[in-house]
PDB file of C-alpha atoms in Angstrom:
ATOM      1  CA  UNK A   1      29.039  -9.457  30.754  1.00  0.00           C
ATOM      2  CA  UNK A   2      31.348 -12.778  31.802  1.00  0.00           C
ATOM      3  CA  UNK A   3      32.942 -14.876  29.851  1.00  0.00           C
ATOM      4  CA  UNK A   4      34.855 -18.299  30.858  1.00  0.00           C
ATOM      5  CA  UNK A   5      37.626 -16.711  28.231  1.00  0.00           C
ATOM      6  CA  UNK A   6      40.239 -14.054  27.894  1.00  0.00           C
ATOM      7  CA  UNK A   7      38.154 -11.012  26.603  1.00  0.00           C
ATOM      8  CA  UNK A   8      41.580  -8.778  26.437  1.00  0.00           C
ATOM      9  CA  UNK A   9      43.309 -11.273  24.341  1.00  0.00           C
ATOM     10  CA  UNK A  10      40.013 -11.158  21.818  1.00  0.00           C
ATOM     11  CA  UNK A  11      39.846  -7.047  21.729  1.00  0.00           C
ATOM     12  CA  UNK A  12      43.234  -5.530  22.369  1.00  0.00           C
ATOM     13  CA  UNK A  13      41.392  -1.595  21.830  1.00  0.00           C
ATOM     14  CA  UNK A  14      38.615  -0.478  24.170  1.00  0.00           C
ATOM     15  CA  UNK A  15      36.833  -0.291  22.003  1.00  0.00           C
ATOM     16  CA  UNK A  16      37.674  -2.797  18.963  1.00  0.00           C
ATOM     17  CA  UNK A  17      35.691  -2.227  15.571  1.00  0.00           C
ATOM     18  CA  UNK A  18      34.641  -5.843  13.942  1.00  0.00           C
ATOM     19  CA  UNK A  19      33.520  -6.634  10.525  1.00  0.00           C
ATOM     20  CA  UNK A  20      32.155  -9.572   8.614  1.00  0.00           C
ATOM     21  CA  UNK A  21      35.419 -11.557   8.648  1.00  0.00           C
ATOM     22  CA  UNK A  22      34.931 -10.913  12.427  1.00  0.00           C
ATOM     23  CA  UNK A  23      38.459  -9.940  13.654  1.00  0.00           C
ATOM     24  CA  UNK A  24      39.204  -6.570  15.197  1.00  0.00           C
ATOM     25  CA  UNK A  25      41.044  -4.325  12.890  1.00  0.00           C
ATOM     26  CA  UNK A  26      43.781  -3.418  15.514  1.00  0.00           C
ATOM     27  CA  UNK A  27      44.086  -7.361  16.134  1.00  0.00           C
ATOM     28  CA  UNK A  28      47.092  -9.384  14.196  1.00  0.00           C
ATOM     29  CA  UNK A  29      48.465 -12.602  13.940  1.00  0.00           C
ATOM     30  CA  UNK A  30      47.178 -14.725  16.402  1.00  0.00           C
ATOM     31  CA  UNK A  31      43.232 -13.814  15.602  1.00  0.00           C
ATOM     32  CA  UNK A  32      42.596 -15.912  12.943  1.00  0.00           C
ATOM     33  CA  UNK A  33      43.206 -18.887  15.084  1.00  0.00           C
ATOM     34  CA  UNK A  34      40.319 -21.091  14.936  1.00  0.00           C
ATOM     35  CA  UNK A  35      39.537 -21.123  19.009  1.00  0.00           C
ATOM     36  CA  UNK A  36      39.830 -17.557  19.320  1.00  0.00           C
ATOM     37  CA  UNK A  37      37.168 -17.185  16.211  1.00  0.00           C
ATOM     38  CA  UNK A  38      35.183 -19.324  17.935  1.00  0.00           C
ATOM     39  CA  UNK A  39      35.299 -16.833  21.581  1.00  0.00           C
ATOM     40  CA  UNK A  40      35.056 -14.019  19.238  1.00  0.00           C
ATOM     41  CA  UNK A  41      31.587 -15.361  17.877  1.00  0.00           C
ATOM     42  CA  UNK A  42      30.355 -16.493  21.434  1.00  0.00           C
ATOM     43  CA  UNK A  43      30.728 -13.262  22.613  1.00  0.00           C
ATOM     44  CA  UNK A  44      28.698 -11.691  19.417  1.00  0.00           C
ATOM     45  CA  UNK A  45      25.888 -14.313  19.776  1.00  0.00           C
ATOM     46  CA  UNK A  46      25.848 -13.836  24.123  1.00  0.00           C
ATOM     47  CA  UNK A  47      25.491  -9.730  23.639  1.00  0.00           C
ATOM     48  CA  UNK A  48      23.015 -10.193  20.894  1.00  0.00           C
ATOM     49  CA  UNK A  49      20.452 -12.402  23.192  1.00  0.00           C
ATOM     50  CA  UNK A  50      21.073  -9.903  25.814  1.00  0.00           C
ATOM     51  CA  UNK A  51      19.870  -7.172  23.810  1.00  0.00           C
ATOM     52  CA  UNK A  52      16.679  -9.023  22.347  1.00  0.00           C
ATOM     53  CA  UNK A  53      16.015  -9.750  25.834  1.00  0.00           C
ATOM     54  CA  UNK A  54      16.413  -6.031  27.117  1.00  0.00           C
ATOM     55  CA  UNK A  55      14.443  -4.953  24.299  1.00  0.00           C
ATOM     56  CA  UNK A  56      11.410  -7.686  24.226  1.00  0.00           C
ATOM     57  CA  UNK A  57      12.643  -9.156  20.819  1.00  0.00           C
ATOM     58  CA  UNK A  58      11.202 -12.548  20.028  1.00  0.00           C
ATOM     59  CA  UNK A  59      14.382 -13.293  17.909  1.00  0.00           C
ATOM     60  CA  UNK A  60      18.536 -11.835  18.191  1.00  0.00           C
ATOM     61  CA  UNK A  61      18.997  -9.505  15.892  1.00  0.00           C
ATOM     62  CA  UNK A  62      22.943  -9.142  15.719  1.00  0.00           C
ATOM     63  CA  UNK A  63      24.270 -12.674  15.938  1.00  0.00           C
ATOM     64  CA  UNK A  64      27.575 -14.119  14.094  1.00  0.00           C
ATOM     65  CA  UNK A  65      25.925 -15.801  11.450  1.00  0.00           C
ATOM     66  CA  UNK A  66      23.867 -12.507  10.723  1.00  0.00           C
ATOM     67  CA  UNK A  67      27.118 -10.548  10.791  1.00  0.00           C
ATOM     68  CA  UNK A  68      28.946 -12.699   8.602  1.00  0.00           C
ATOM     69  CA  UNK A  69      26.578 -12.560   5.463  1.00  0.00           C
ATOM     70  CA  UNK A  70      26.318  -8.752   6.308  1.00  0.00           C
ATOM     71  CA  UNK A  71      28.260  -5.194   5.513  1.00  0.00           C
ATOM     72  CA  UNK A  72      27.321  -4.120   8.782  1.00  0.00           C
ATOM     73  CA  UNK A  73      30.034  -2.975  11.511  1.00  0.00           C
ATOM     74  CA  UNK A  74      29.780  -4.023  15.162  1.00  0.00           C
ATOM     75  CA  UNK A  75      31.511  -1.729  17.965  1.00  0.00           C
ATOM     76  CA  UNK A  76      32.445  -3.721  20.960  1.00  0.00           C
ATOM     77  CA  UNK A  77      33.101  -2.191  24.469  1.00  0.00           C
ATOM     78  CA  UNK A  78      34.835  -3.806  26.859  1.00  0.00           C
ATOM     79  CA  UNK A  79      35.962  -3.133  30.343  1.00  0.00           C
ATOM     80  CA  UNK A  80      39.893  -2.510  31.107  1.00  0.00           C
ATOM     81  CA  UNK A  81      39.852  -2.715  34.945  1.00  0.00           C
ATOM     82  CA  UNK A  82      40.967  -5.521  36.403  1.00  0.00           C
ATOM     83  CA  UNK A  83      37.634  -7.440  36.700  1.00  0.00           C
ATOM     84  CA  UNK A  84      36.620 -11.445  36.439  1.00  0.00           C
ATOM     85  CA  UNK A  85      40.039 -12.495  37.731  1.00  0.00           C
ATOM     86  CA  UNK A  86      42.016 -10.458  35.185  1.00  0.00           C
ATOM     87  CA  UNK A  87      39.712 -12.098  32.086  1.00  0.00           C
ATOM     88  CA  UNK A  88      37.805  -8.890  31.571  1.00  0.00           C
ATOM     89  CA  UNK A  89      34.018  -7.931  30.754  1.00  0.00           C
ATOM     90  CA  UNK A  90      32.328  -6.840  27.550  1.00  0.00           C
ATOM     91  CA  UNK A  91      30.353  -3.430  28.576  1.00  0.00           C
ATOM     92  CA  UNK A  92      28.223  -3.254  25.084  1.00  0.00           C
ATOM     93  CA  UNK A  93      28.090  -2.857  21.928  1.00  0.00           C
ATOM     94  CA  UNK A  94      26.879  -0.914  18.706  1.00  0.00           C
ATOM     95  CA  UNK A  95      25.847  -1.999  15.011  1.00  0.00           C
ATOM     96  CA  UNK A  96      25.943  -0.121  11.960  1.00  0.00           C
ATOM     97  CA  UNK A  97      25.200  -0.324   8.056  1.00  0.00           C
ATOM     98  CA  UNK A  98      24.573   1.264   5.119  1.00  0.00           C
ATOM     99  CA  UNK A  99      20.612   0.690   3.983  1.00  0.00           C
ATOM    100  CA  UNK A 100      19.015   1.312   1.277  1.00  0.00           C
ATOM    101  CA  UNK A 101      15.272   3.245   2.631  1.00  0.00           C
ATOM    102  CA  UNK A 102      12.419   4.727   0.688  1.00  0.00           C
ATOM    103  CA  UNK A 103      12.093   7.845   3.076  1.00  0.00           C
ATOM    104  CA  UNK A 104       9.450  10.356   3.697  1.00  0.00           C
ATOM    105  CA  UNK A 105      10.432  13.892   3.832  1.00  0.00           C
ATOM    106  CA  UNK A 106       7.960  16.629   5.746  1.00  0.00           C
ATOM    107  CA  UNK A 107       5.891  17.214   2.505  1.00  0.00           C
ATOM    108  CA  UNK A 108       5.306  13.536   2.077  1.00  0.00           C
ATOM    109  CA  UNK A 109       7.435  12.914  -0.831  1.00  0.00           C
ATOM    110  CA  UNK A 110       9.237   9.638  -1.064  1.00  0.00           C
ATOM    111  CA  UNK A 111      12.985   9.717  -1.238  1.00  0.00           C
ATOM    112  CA  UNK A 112      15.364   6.923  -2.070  1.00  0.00           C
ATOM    113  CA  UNK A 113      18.518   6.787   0.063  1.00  0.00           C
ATOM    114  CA  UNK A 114      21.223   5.072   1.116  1.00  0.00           C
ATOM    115  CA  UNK A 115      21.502   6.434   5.330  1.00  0.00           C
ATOM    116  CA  UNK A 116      23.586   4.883   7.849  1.00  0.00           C
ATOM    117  CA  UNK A 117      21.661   2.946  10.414  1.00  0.00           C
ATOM    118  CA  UNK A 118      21.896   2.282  13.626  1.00  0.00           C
ATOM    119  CA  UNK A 119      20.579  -1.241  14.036  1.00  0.00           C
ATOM    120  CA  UNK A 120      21.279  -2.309  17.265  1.00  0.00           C
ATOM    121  CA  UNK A 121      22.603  -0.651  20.457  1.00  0.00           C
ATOM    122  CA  UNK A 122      23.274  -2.491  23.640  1.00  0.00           C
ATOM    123  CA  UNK A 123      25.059  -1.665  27.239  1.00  0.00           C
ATOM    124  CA  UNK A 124      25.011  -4.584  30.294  1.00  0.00           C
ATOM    125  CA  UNK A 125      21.902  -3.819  32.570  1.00  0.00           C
ATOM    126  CA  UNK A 126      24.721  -2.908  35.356  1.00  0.00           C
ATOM    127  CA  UNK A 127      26.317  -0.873  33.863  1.00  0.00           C
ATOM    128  CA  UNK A 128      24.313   1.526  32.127  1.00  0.00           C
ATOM    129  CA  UNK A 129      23.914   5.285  33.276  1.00  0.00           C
ATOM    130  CA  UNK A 130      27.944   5.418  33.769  1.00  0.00           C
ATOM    131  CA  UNK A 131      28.458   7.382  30.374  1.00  0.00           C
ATOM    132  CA  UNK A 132      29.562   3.722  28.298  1.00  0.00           C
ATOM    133  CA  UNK A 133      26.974   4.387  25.632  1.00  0.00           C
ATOM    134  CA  UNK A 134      27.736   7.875  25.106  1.00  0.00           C
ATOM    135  CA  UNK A 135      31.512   6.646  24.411  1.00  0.00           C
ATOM    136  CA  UNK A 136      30.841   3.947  22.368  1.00  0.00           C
ATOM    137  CA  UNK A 137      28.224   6.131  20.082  1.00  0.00           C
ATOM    138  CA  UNK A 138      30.951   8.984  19.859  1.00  0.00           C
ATOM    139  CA  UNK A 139      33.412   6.358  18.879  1.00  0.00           C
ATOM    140  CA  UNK A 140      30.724   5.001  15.933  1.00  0.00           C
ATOM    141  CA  UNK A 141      30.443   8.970  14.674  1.00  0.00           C
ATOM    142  CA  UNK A 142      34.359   9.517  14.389  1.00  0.00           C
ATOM    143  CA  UNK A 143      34.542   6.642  12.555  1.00  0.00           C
ATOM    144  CA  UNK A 144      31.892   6.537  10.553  1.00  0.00           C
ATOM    145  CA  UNK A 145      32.382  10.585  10.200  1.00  0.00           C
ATOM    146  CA  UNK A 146      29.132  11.004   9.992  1.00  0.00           C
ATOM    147  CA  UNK A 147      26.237  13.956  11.726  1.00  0.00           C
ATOM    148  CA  UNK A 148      24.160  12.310  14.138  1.00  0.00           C
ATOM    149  CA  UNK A 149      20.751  13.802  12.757  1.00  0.00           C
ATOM    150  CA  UNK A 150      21.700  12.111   9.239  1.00  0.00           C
ATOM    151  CA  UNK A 151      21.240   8.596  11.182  1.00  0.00           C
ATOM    152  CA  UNK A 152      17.994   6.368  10.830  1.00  0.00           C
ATOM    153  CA  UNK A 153      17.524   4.159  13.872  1.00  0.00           C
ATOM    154  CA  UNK A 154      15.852   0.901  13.586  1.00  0.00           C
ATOM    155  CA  UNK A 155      12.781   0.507  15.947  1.00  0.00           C
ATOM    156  CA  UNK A 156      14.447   2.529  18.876  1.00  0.00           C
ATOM    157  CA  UNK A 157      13.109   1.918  21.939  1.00  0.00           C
ATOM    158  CA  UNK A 158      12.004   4.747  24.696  1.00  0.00           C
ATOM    159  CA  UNK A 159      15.123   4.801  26.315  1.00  0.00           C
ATOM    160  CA  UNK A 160      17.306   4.856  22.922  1.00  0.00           C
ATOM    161  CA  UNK A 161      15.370   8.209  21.962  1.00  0.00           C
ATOM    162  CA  UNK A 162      15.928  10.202  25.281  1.00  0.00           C
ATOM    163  CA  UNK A 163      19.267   8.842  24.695  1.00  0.00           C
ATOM    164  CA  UNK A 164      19.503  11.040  21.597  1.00  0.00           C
ATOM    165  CA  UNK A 165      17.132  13.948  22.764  1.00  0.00           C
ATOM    166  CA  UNK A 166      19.473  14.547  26.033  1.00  0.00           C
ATOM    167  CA  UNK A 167      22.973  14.326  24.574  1.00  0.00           C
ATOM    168  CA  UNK A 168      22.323  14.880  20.512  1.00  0.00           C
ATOM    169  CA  UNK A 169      18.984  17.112  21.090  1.00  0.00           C
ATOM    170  CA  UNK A 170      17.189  14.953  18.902  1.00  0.00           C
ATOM    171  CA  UNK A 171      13.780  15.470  19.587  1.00  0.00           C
ATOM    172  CA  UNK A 172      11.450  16.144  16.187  1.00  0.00           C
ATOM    173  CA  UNK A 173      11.080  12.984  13.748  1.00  0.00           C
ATOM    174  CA  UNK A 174       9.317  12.794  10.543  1.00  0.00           C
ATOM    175  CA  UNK A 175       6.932  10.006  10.543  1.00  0.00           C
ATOM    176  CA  UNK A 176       7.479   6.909   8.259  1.00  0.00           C
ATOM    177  CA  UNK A 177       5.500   4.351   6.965  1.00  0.00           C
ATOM    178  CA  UNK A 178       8.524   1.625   7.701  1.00  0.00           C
ATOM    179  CA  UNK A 179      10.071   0.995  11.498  1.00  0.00           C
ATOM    180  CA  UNK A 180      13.162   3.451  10.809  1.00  0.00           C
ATOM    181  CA  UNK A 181      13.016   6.664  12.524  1.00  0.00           C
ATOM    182  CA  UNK A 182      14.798   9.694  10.777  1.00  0.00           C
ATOM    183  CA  UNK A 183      14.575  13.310  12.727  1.00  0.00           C
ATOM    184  CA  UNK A 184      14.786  16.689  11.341  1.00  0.00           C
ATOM    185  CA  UNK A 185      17.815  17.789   9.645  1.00  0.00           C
ATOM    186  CA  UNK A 186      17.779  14.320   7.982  1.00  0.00           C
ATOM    187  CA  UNK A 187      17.822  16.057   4.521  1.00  0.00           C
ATOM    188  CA  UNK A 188      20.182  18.931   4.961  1.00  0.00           C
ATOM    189  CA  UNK A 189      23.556  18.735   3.318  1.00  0.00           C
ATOM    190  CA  UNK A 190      22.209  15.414   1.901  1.00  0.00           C
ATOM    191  CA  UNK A 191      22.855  15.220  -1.892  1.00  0.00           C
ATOM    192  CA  UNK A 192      19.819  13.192  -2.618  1.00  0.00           C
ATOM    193  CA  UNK A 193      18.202  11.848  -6.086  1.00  0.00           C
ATOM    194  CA  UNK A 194      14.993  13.482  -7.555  1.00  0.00           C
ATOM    195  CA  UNK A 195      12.162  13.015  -5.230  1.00  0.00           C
ATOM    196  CA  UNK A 196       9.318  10.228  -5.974  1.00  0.00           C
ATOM    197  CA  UNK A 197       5.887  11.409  -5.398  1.00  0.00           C
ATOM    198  CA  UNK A 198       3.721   8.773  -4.844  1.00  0.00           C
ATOM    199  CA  UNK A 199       1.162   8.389  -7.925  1.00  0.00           C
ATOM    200  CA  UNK A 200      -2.026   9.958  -7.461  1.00  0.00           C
ATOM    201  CA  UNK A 201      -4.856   7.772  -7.833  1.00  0.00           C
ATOM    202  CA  UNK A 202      -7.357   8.634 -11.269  1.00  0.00           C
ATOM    203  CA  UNK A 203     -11.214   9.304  -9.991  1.00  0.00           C
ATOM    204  CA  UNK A 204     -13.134   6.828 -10.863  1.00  0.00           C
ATOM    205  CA  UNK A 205     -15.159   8.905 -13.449  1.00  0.00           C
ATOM    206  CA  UNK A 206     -12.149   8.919 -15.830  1.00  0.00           C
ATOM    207  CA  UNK A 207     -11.688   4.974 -15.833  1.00  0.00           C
ATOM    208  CA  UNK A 208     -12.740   3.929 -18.926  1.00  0.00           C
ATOM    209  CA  UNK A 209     -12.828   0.484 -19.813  1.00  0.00           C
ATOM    210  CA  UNK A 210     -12.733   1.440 -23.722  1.00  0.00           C
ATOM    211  CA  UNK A 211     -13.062   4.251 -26.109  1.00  0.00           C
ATOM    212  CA  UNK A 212     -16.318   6.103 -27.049  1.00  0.00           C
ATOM    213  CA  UNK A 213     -16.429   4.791 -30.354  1.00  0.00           C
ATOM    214  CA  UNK A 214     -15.957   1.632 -29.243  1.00  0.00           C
ATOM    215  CA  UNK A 215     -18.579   1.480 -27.107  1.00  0.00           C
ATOM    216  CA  UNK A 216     -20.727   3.018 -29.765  1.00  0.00           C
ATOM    217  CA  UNK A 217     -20.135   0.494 -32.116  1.00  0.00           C
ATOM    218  CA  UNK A 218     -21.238  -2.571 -29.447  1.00  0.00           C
ATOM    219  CA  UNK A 219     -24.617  -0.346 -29.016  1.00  0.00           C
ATOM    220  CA  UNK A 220     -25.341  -1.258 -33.010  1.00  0.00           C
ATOM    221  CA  UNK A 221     -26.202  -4.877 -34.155  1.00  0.00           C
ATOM    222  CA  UNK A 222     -25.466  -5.988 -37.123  1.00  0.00           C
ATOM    223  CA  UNK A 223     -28.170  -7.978 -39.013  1.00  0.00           C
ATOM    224  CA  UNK A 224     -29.326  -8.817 -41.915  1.00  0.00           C
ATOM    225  CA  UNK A 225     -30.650  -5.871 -44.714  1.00  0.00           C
ATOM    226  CA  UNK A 226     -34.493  -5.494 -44.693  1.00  0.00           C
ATOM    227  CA  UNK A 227     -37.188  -6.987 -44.675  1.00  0.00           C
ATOM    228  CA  UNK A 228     -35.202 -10.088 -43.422  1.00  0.00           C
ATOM    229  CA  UNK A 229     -34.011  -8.614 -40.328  1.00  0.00           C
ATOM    230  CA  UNK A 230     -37.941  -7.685 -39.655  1.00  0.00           C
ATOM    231  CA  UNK A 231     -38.865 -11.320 -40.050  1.00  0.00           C
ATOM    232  CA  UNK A 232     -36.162 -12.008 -38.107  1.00  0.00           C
ATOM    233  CA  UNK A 233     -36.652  -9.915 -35.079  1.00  0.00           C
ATOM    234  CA  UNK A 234     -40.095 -11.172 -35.170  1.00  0.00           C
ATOM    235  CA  UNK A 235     -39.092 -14.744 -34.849  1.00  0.00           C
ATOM    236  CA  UNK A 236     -36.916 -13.772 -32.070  1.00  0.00           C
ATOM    237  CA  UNK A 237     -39.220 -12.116 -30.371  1.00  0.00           C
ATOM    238  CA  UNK A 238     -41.648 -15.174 -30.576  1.00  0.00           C
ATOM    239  CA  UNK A 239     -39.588 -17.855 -29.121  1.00  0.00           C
ATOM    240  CA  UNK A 240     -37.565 -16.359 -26.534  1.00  0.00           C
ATOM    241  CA  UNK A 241     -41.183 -14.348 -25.637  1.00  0.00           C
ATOM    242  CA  UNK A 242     -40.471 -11.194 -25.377  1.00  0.00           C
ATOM    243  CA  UNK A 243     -42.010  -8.486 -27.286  1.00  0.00           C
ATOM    244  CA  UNK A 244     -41.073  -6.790 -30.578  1.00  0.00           C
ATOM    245  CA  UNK A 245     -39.937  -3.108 -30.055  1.00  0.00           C
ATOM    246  CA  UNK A 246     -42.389  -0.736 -30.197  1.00  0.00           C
ATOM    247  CA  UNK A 247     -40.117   1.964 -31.627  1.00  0.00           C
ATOM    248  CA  UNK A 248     -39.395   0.315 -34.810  1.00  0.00           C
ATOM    249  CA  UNK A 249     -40.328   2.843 -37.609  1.00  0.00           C
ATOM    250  CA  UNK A 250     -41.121   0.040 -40.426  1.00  0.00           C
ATOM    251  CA  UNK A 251     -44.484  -1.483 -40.607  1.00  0.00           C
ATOM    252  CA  UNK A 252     -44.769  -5.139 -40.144  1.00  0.00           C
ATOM    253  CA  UNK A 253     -45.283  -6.977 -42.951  1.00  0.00           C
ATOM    254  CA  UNK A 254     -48.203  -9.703 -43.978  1.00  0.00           C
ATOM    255  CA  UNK A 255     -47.663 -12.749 -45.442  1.00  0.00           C
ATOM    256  CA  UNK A 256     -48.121 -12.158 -49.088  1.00  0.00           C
ATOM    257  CA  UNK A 257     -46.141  -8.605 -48.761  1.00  0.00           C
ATOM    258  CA  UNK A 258     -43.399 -11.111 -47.435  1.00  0.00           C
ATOM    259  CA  UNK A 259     -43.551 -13.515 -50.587  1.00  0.00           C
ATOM    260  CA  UNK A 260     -43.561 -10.403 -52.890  1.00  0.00           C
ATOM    261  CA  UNK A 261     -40.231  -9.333 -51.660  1.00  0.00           C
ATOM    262  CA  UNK A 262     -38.724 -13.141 -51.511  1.00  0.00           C
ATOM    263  CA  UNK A 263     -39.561 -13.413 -54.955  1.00  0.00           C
ATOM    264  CA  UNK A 264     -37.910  -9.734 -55.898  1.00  0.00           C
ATOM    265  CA  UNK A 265     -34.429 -11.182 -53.978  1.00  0.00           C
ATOM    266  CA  UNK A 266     -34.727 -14.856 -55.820  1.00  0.00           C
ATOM    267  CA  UNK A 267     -33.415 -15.780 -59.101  1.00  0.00           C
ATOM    268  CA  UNK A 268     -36.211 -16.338 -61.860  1.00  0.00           C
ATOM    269  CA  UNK A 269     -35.525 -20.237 -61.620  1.00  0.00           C
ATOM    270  CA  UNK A 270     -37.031 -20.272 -58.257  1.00  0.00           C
ATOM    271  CA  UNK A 271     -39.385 -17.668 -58.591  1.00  0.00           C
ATOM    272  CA  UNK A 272     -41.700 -20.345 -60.638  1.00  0.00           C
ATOM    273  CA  UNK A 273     -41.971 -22.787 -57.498  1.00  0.00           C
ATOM    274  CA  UNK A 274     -42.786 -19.939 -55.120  1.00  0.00           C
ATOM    275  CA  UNK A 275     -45.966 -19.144 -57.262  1.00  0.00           C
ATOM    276  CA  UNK A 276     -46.170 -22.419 -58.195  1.00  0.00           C
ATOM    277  CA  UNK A 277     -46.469 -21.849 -61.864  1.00  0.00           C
ATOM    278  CA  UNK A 278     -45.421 -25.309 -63.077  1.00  0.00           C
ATOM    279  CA  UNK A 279     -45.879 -27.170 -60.339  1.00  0.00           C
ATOM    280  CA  UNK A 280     -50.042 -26.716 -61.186  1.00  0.00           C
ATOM    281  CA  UNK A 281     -49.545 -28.303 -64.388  1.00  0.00           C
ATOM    282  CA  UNK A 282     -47.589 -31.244 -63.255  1.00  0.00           C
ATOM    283  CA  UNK A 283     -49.442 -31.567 -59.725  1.00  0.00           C
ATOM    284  CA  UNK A 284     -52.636 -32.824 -60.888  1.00  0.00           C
ATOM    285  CA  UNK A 285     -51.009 -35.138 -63.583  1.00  0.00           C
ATOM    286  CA  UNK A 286     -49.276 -36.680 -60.604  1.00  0.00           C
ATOM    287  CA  UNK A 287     -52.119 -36.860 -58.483  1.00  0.00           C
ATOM    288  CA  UNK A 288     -54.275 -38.650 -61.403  1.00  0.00           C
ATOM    289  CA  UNK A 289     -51.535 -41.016 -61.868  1.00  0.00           C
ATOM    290  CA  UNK A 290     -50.910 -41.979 -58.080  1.00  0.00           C
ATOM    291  CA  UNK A 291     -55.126 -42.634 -58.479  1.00  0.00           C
ATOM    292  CA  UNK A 292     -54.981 -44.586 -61.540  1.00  0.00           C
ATOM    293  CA  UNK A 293     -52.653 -47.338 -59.895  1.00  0.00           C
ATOM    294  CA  UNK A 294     -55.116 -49.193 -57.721  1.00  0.00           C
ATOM    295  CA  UNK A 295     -57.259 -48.931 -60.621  1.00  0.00           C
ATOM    296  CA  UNK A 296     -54.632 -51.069 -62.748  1.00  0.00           C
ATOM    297  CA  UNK A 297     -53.812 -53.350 -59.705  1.00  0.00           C
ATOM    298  CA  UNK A 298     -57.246 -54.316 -59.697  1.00  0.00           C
ATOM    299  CA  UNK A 299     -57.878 -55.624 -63.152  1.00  0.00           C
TER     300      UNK A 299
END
């Protein structure tokens, strides 16, 4: 790829390693000039819609901004012949970082790690098949000193994995649940943390919403003792119209049975005006004397 700028003066190496401060490592002095941090972040943004484009990406995925408020490292390749009037050409370029993945191993067991990723991978349309990407990914695994096989690739695309298959023999993945891609051999000579098994899920004959006794005790209503709770249910039953259970071992009770018992649970003050003991004496004495008014009134 073109650029109206010097690429040589932005990326003295071949291949020049950037970080989030965005200046090559090998660069000094004169790249933390404003302008040239400006070309340097042109050429980031340029390469990273080029590679959303190659790959059918609504969005850029490696951009300046991204890289800035990132870890990640970015590889850049550029092209030393004399090409674009001595200005130079940017060939590709690679993106790295450190992720933290919940990853399945081959018995399904969920493993927390930390894996380098490859996150994005680029080379120019017209330039590809000339061995560029296989120098730039050699470059990433010197520096990052790290086994190919212990990489997780981001949503590679067809041509990314026969990229790997024909020069790294990586062929057999283990299937995730996320858009990485590990392949076997991920684990080996990995020092990782106790595996996670995913919690098994209870039947649904051991949920219980509450103990045995508890449920037990909303089974039994309390009430009040006998014979008022048989008066009681038979009110109940009455007005709401339903029937009296049938499996009720007490007999039901007549009125004067009823009036026996009040009297037994009364005090012996009121047990006189429930048999109306004193109230015969005085009842007709009041009647005669309600009579004997309009008796009075008349004479």
């Amino acid at each position: 790829m073109e650029f109206p700028f010097d690429v040589h003066r932005l990326f003295p190496e071949r291949i020049s390693l950037l970080d989030q401060n965005l200046r090559p490592r090998a660069c000094r002095g004169s790249a933390g000039r404003a302008d040239l941090q400006q070309q340097i972040m042109t050429v980031i943004d340029e390469m990273g819609k080029a590679s959303a484009k190659a790959q059918h990406l609504p969005a850029p995925i490696t951009s300046s901004a991204k890289m800035q408020s990132s870890k990640h490292h970015l590889y850049v390749l550029k092209d030393c012949t004399p090409k674009n009037s001595g200005k130079g050409t940017v060939i590709g370029f690679l993106k790295v970082g450190y992720k933290k993945l919940f990853v399945l191993d081959r018995h399904g067991a969920h493993n927390e790690e930390e894996p380098l990723c490859v996150l994005d991978f680029y080379i120019h349309e017209s330039l590809q098949r000339n061995g560029h990407g296989k120098e730039l990914f050699e470059r990433m695994l010197q520096q990052e000193q790290v086994d190919p096989k212990q990489l997780a690739v981001d949503r590679p695309s067809e041509k990314f994995l026969c990229f790997l298959q024909k020069h790294y023999n990586l062929h057999s993945t283990i299937p995730q649940v996320n858009n990485f891609v590990v392949f076997e051999g991920f684990f080996q000579d990995r020092h990782a943390p106790a595996r996670k098994l995913p919690p098994k899920r209870r039947p649904e004959g051991d949920i219980k919403p509450y103990s045995l006794s508890e449920r037990d005790f909303l089974k039994e209503e309390v009430g009040l003792p006998w014979p008022f709770s048989q008066s009681r249910s038979m009110n109940r039953s009455s007005s709401v119209g339903s029937s009296p259970s049938r499996g009720d071992p007490r007999p039901v009770l007549n009125e004067q049975e009823l009036l026996k018992n009040l009297q037994i649970c009364c005090p012996r003050s009121a047990q006189g005006g429930i048999n109306g003991e004193h109230n015969d004496t005085e009842g007709p004495r009041r009647r005669t004397s309600s009579l004997s008014r309009p008796d009075n009134t008349q004479h």
